[in-house]
């Protein structure tokens, strides 16, 4: 529901900021002659058609007409970009050309770097808020590490907001009302304070009821409740100096995200027997039973200062200094039923970053060059709590046929446990405190040599050094998950054979019985094995929170120190006044990502050393502490054609990432591991045609042929089978956006109609859920119609997913429910009316 206090305050701000002046002239009329688009893809201004990089640009006009309000919706305009929101608002993945990661673990840095006004946002949760007063969004495809550093191994999203207007006072204010009681307020005021100082202030608020119903509480989730502001000062102290100070703050407080049951597996009767409910086998019912509503709170704030100094020899020195803070708190009913299995699964994260970049550049007739240095300092703290609820023990007792209670009573009777112990009791769980320090330095440079008026050769390099210190401390009160079922089975077998307790003395005295008991201790009971097995071995799959070894320790220092030199080589040729061609090769790099979660486990090869140091715990299982660096490389051929009314850009590429950092959910936890190599060959097309002064047609398409060249699971790592030679899930072979905008006049009123079709070919959604259970195909229509008057007033009617296309965003094995699967359904049809005033 709408927060009345927040929106009355925001309405007052908008009234003061925007509506005090009277409305003035309208925006310029469209023309059938294309305007030049300026981008900062190479960190210096170039037109879109001359920059020899595969880049898509979405300007402010298209963002408004397509009613793009956040980063998730941006993917409908850029087929190479995919954005997937998972179980919380902040767990969002940005993917370009099928490469991308960064969700569900605060230690994983995204492979797609997001920059807002030149400042890097280190986690997706700090980059998903609504942004007012945008000038354009640039999506740079392929590795961009030479100029953008370690976190651009898959690509870059470069967001540029409008700078203050130094010539005259201008502004806008808008109000949107849509279905699901959506209300959006946005506005901006900008203008000069003096001849040398300008300002801008932009505010935004977005509130909407949820479209996914919690049938247990009656609440609506998948809502919107976010607001923010952004202030700028632009100071021109001299003709050669520009200073731009930006401060921003935004909050998100939402219930997200709705999860559907795709397959109600064999554990479902147990859910019902402990009083739980669920909506079974219905991916798009958009309703479910949850015993409590999710919590998602995110707070972002920061300040940056960009200084540009222009020297007399056309040399430019740029400095960008920024400090940012991001905090988030999440809590969710992760079993996604109304059974009281898990009472808490919370994450509390705080991230502070300081960045400093220096660039020195110069352009001459024959050479354009740039050198720079970059420093990144990040501190992360993350607390994660998981607690069992009152139904968790009876639920597991049902699944085990009373085995949990029987084992507990037997161990108490044998004196192996005190009488007060209860397995899987309410309030038991795991409580983690984790953190990481990241200190990164980079030196980079790039040289463009204009060999002739038409041929330019480019070379660039970036040396990056990354030092990380990570730690995890866990308190685990789950006694049951700490039991070694193999060891207990051996003891029980030895006692049955000899009638003696399994002491060292008795084992030495009865080697034959010990050998038999040892052989049977690892045999899973089946109808075929009869009594020659370990009857409690099957309880291992109920051990949700096995014991933990804290690090750093004497064997695992919790430190990584990575360095890498990445490079770019490119030849760009202007065939004639209309056509530019380029060929390029380049590399990218992302440093080690530490597993800052309760699923962090020692590598199998470190366990003997841990045992020798006396650091192991009972029932310790191997896994991964971190995923090593990922290294990308790309070979690309590009065509850029521009005529008076037509633009056609194409890129043919072969791209691969060695050691891709994969984070796969298995139903009991996440496995962070390096895929040996993932490669993609593809073709991208961006085109625009203005057949008349009134009509604009655009087409963007991406063809991809991805493959896991090698992806072998490491020893002791749970998860899917060896995926080498298979096609990665979630990457459609073909995706496209086809849009048309028609401009016309109704008397003195200007108008437009825009239609948009989005298509993605069918694809398996995720690796470890079969295509029969979770596949996705998208065929979606968006549309808008707008009117604008000479007094600056505008009215727009818009609709997204008008055909109510249903598809899954992601899927996963259900938590603590072997054989069941869950998924995230997409947003259904939305529509609304926007009123905007400009002056």
Coordinates of C-alpha atoms in Angstrom, one line a residue, residues 166 192-198 236:
X166 CA 23.8 26.4 -16.7
X192 CA 22.0 28.4 -12.6
X193 CA 22.7 29.9 -9.2
X194 CA 25.2 32.3 -10.7
X195 CA 27.2 32.7 -13.8
X196 CA 29.6 29.9 -12.7
X197 CA 27.4 27.7 -10.4
X198 CA 24.5 25.5 -11.4
X236 CA 32.9 26.4 -13.4

